[in-house]
Amino acid sequence: MDYRIAEVTANKKKYLDLLLLADEQEDMIDRYLDDGSLFVLDDEGVKCVAVVVALNAEECELKNIATYPEHQNKGYGKAMVDYLSGRYLGEFETMYVGTGDVPKILRFYERCGFRISHRDENFFIDNYDHPMFEDGVQLRDMVYLRKDV
Ligand SMILES: CC(C)(COP(=O)(O)OP(=O)(O)OC[C@H]1O[C@@H](n2cnc3c(N)ncnc32)[C@H](O)[C@@H]1OP(=O)(O)O)[C@@H](O)C(=O)NCCC(=O)NCCS
């Protein structure tokens, strides 16, 4: 892999196709895309994107991370998280990430150094306008994981 990760500040909506893979409702993405920092991993073309927002002086949150399906399971996602950890942990004490209760995604984050923190019960039912399913299971609670300096 010979990739490059860079922050992109202009025309962030250009990456909406990827962002929608991780967060399928555009108005939810609009809540954090303007204020968030968008990172793009390029390896002979865009492969993975991620968005990080500051929550306060000590804490930030990885709001979105997505790799094109045909390029998943090649290490791009972990490369992105490793890059963001290096860039943000130090400036912030803790990075959170929230996800549906989906074992394979929880395993991915745990492999990237995150540990389960807390749950926001019924988040997906209360905040999205339609039921969402992952691997055939309806998403209900947001599970937050954290990674500390
Ligand atoms: C979650 C997601 C971002 C991971 O991205 P990715 O680029 O596939 O991540 P990686 O390749 O680093 O790791 C994924 C798996 O591939 C495996 N893998 C990594 N490199 C590999 C390689 N060279 N050969 C084989 N397998 C490999 C890893 O072991 C990992 O498995 P694990 O999670 O069971 O430990 C991606 O699946 C995705 O975009 N999903 C849709 C959007 C989404 O759900 N985003 C998260 C919302 S919370």
JSON list of N, CA and C in Angstrom, two decimals, residues 62 78 81-82 85 97 99-119 143-147:
[
{"chain": "A", "resi": 62, "resn": "LEU", "atom": "N", "xyz": [-14.86, 10.68, 16.18]},
{"chain": "A", "resi": 62, "resn": "LEU", "atom": "CA", "xyz": [-14.81, 10.22, 14.79]},
{"chain": "A", "resi": 62, "resn": "LEU", "atom": "C", "xyz": [-16.26, 9.99, 14.37]},
{"chain": "A", "resi": 78, "resn": "LYS", "atom": "N", "xyz": [-8.10, 0.83, 8.92]},
{"chain": "A", "resi": 78, "resn": "LYS", "atom": "CA", "xyz": [-7.20, 0.89, 10.08]},
{"chain": "A", "resi": 78, "resn": "LYS", "atom": "C", "xyz": [-6.10, 1.93, 9.84]},
{"chain": "A", "resi": 81, "resn": "VAL", "atom": "N", "xyz": [-7.65, 5.20, 10.79]},
{"chain": "A", "resi": 81, "resn": "VAL", "atom": "CA", "xyz": [-7.79, 5.39, 12.24]},
{"chain": "A", "resi": 81, "resn": "VAL", "atom": "C", "xyz": [-6.42, 5.61, 12.89]},
{"chain": "A", "resi": 82, "resn": "ASP", "atom": "N", "xyz": [-5.42, 4.87, 12.45]},
{"chain": "A", "resi": 82, "resn": "ASP", "atom": "CA", "xyz": [-4.07, 5.06, 13.01]},
{"chain": "A", "resi": 82, "resn": "ASP", "atom": "C", "xyz": [-3.57, 6.48, 12.76]},
{"chain": "A", "resi": 85, "resn": "SER", "atom": "N", "xyz": [-5.51, 8.87, 15.01]},
{"chain": "A", "resi": 85, "resn": "SER", "atom": "CA", "xyz": [-5.08, 8.74, 16.40]},
{"chain": "A", "resi": 85, "resn": "SER", "atom": "C", "xyz": [-3.80, 9.55, 16.61]},
{"chain": "A", "resi": 97, "resn": "VAL", "atom": "N", "xyz": [-15.99, 7.14, 19.19]},
{"chain": "A", "resi": 97, "resn": "VAL", "atom": "CA", "xyz": [-16.65, 6.80, 17.93]},
{"chain": "A", "resi": 97, "resn": "VAL", "atom": "C", "xyz": [-17.96, 6.11, 18.30]},
{"chain": "A", "resi": 99, "resn": "THR", "atom": "N", "xyz": [-21.31, 3.82, 16.97]},
{"chain": "A", "resi": 99, "resn": "THR", "atom": "CA", "xyz": [-21.72, 2.91, 15.90]},
{"chain": "A", "resi": 99, "resn": "THR", "atom": "C", "xyz": [-22.94, 2.13, 16.33]},
{"chain": "A", "resi": 100, "resn": "GLY", "atom": "N", "xyz": [-23.62, 1.53, 15.38]},
{"chain": "A", "resi": 100, "resn": "GLY", "atom": "CA", "xyz": [-24.69, 0.60, 15.72]},
{"chain": "A", "resi": 100, "resn": "GLY", "atom": "C", "xyz": [-24.08, -0.62, 16.40]},
{"chain": "A", "resi": 101, "resn": "ASP", "atom": "N", "xyz": [-24.97, -1.40, 17.03]},
{"chain": "A", "resi": 101, "resn": "ASP", "atom": "CA", "xyz": [-24.51, -2.58, 17.77]},
{"chain": "A", "resi": 101, "resn": "ASP", "atom": "C", "xyz": [-24.26, -3.72, 16.78]},
{"chain": "A", "resi": 102, "resn": "VAL", "atom": "N", "xyz": [-23.19, -3.58, 16.01]},
{"chain": "A", "resi": 102, "resn": "VAL", "atom": "CA", "xyz": [-22.90, -4.51, 14.93]},
{"chain": "A", "resi": 102, "resn": "VAL", "atom": "C", "xyz": [-21.54, -5.17, 15.20]},
{"chain": "A", "resi": 103, "resn": "PRO", "atom": "N", "xyz": [-21.55, -6.48, 15.54]},
{"chain": "A", "resi": 103, "resn": "PRO", "atom": "CA", "xyz": [-20.30, -7.13, 15.99]},
{"chain": "A", "resi": 103, "resn": "PRO", "atom": "C", "xyz": [-19.11, -6.89, 15.08]},
{"chain": "A", "resi": 104, "resn": "LYS", "atom": "N", "xyz": [-19.28, -6.94, 13.76]},
{"chain": "A", "resi": 104, "resn": "LYS", "atom": "CA", "xyz": [-18.08, -6.82, 12.92]},
{"chain": "A", "resi": 104, "resn": "LYS", "atom": "C", "xyz": [-17.51, -5.40, 12.95]},
{"chain": "A", "resi": 105, "resn": "ILE", "atom": "N", "xyz": [-18.37, -4.40, 13.13]},
{"chain": "A", "resi": 105, "resn": "ILE", "atom": "CA", "xyz": [-17.84, -3.03, 13.20]},
{"chain": "A", "resi": 105, "resn": "ILE", "atom": "C", "xyz": [-17.23, -2.77, 14.58]},
{"chain": "A", "resi": 106, "resn": "LEU", "atom": "N", "xyz": [-17.87, -3.31, 15.64]},
{"chain": "A", "resi": 106, "resn": "LEU", "atom": "CA", "xyz": [-17.28, -3.17, 16.98]},
{"chain": "A", "resi": 106, "resn": "LEU", "atom": "C", "xyz": [-15.90, -3.83, 17.01]},
{"chain": "A", "resi": 107, "resn": "ARG", "atom": "N", "xyz": [-15.77, -4.98, 16.35]},
{"chain": "A", "resi": 107, "resn": "ARG", "atom": "CA", "xyz": [-14.48, -5.68, 16.31]},
{"chain": "A", "resi": 107, "resn": "ARG", "atom": "C", "xyz": [-13.43, -4.84, 15.57]},
{"chain": "A", "resi": 108, "resn": "PHE", "atom": "N", "xyz": [-13.87, -4.20, 14.48]},
{"chain": "A", "resi": 108, "resn": "PHE", "atom": "CA", "xyz": [-12.94, -3.34, 13.73]},
{"chain": "A", "resi": 108, "resn": "PHE", "atom": "C", "xyz": [-12.37, -2.24, 14.63]},
{"chain": "A", "resi": 109, "resn": "TYR", "atom": "N", "xyz": [-13.29, -1.55, 15.38]},
{"chain": "A", "resi": 109, "resn": "TYR", "atom": "CA", "xyz": [-12.80, -0.46, 16.23]},
{"chain": "A", "resi": 109, "resn": "TYR", "atom": "C", "xyz": [-11.94, -0.98, 17.37]},
{"chain": "A", "resi": 110, "resn": "GLU", "atom": "N", "xyz": [-12.29, -2.13, 17.91]},
{"chain": "A", "resi": 110, "resn": "GLU", "atom": "CA", "xyz": [-11.48, -2.68, 19.01]},
{"chain": "A", "resi": 110, "resn": "GLU", "atom": "C", "xyz": [-10.08, -3.01, 18.50]},
{"chain": "A", "resi": 111, "resn": "ARG", "atom": "N", "xyz": [-10.00, -3.51, 17.28]},
{"chain": "A", "resi": 111, "resn": "ARG", "atom": "CA", "xyz": [-8.69, -3.80, 16.70]},
{"chain": "A", "resi": 111, "resn": "ARG", "atom": "C", "xyz": [-7.90, -2.51, 16.46]},
{"chain": "A", "resi": 112, "resn": "CYS", "atom": "N", "xyz": [-8.62, -1.40, 16.32]},
{"chain": "A", "resi": 112, "resn": "CYS", "atom": "CA", "xyz": [-7.97, -0.10, 16.13]},
{"chain": "A", "resi": 112, "resn": "CYS", "atom": "C", "xyz": [-7.68, 0.58, 17.47]},
{"chain": "A", "resi": 113, "resn": "GLY", "atom": "N", "xyz": [-7.89, -0.12, 18.58]},
{"chain": "A", "resi": 113, "resn": "GLY", "atom": "CA", "xyz": [-7.50, 0.42, 19.89]},
{"chain": "A", "resi": 113, "resn": "GLY", "atom": "C", "xyz": [-8.62, 1.08, 20.68]},
{"chain": "A", "resi": 114, "resn": "PHE", "atom": "N", "xyz": [-9.86, 1.00, 20.20]},
{"chain": "A", "resi": 114, "resn": "PHE", "atom": "CA", "xyz": [-10.99, 1.56, 20.96]},
{"chain": "A", "resi": 114, "resn": "PHE", "atom": "C", "xyz": [-11.56, 0.51, 21.92]},
{"chain": "A", "resi": 115, "resn": "ARG", "atom": "N", "xyz": [-12.15, 0.99, 23.02]},
{"chain": "A", "resi": 115, "resn": "ARG", "atom": "CA", "xyz": [-12.83, 0.13, 23.98]},
{"chain": "A", "resi": 115, "resn": "ARG", "atom": "C", "xyz": [-14.25, 0.66, 24.20]},
{"chain": "A", "resi": 116, "resn": "ILE", "atom": "N", "xyz": [-15.20, -0.25, 24.46]},
{"chain": "A", "resi": 116, "resn": "ILE", "atom": "CA", "xyz": [-16.59, 0.20, 24.63]},
{"chain": "A", "resi": 116, "resn": "ILE", "atom": "C", "xyz": [-16.71, 1.14, 25.82]},
{"chain": "A", "resi": 117, "resn": "SER", "atom": "N", "xyz": [-17.42, 2.25, 25.60]},
{"chain": "A", "resi": 117, "resn": "SER", "atom": "CA", "xyz": [-17.56, 3.28, 26.62]},
{"chain": "A", "resi": 117, "resn": "SER", "atom": "C", "xyz": [-18.99, 3.31, 27.19]},
{"chain": "A", "resi": 118, "resn": "HIS", "atom": "N", "xyz": [-19.96, 3.64, 26.36]},
{"chain": "A", "resi": 118, "resn": "HIS", "atom": "CA", "xyz": [-21.34, 3.77, 26.86]},
{"chain": "A", "resi": 118, "resn": "HIS", "atom": "C", "xyz": [-22.31, 3.65, 25.69]},
{"chain": "A", "resi": 119, "resn": "ARG", "atom": "N", "xyz": [-23.59, 3.66, 25.99]},
{"chain": "A", "resi": 119, "resn": "ARG", "atom": "CA", "xyz": [-24.63, 3.54, 24.95]},
{"chain": "A", "resi": 119, "resn": "ARG", "atom": "C", "xyz": [-25.55, 4.73, 24.98]},
{"chain": "A", "resi": 143, "resn": "VAL", "atom": "N", "xyz": [-23.71, 2.63, 20.13]},
{"chain": "A", "resi": 143, "resn": "VAL", "atom": "CA", "xyz": [-22.68, 2.15, 21.06]},
{"chain": "A", "resi": 143, "resn": "VAL", "atom": "C", "xyz": [-21.46, 3.05, 20.88]},
{"chain": "A", "resi": 144, "resn": "TYR", "atom": "N", "xyz": [-21.03, 3.69, 21.95]},
{"chain": "A", "resi": 144, "resn": "TYR", "atom": "CA", "xyz": [-19.84, 4.54, 21.87]},
{"chain": "A", "resi": 144, "resn": "TYR", "atom": "C", "xyz": [-18.62, 3.77, 22.36]},
{"chain": "A", "resi": 145, "resn": "LEU", "atom": "N", "xyz": [-17.55, 3.92, 21.60]},
{"chain": "A", "resi": 145, "resn": "LEU", "atom": "CA", "xyz": [-16.25, 3.39, 22.02]},
{"chain": "A", "resi": 145, "resn": "LEU", "atom": "C", "xyz": [-15.32, 4.57, 22.22]},
{"chain": "A", "resi": 146, "resn": "ARG", "atom": "N", "xyz": [-14.28, 4.36, 23.01]},
{"chain": "A", "resi": 146, "resn": "ARG", "atom": "CA", "xyz": [-13.34, 5.44, 23.27]},
{"chain": "A", "resi": 146, "resn": "ARG", "atom": "C", "xyz": [-11.90, 4.95, 23.16]},
{"chain": "A", "resi": 147, "resn": "LYS", "atom": "N", "xyz": [-11.05, 5.90, 22.77]},
{"chain": "A", "resi": 147, "resn": "LYS", "atom": "CA", "xyz": [-9.62, 5.62, 22.73]},
{"chain": "A", "resi": 147, "resn": "LYS", "atom": "C", "xyz": [-8.94, 6.79, 23.43]}
]
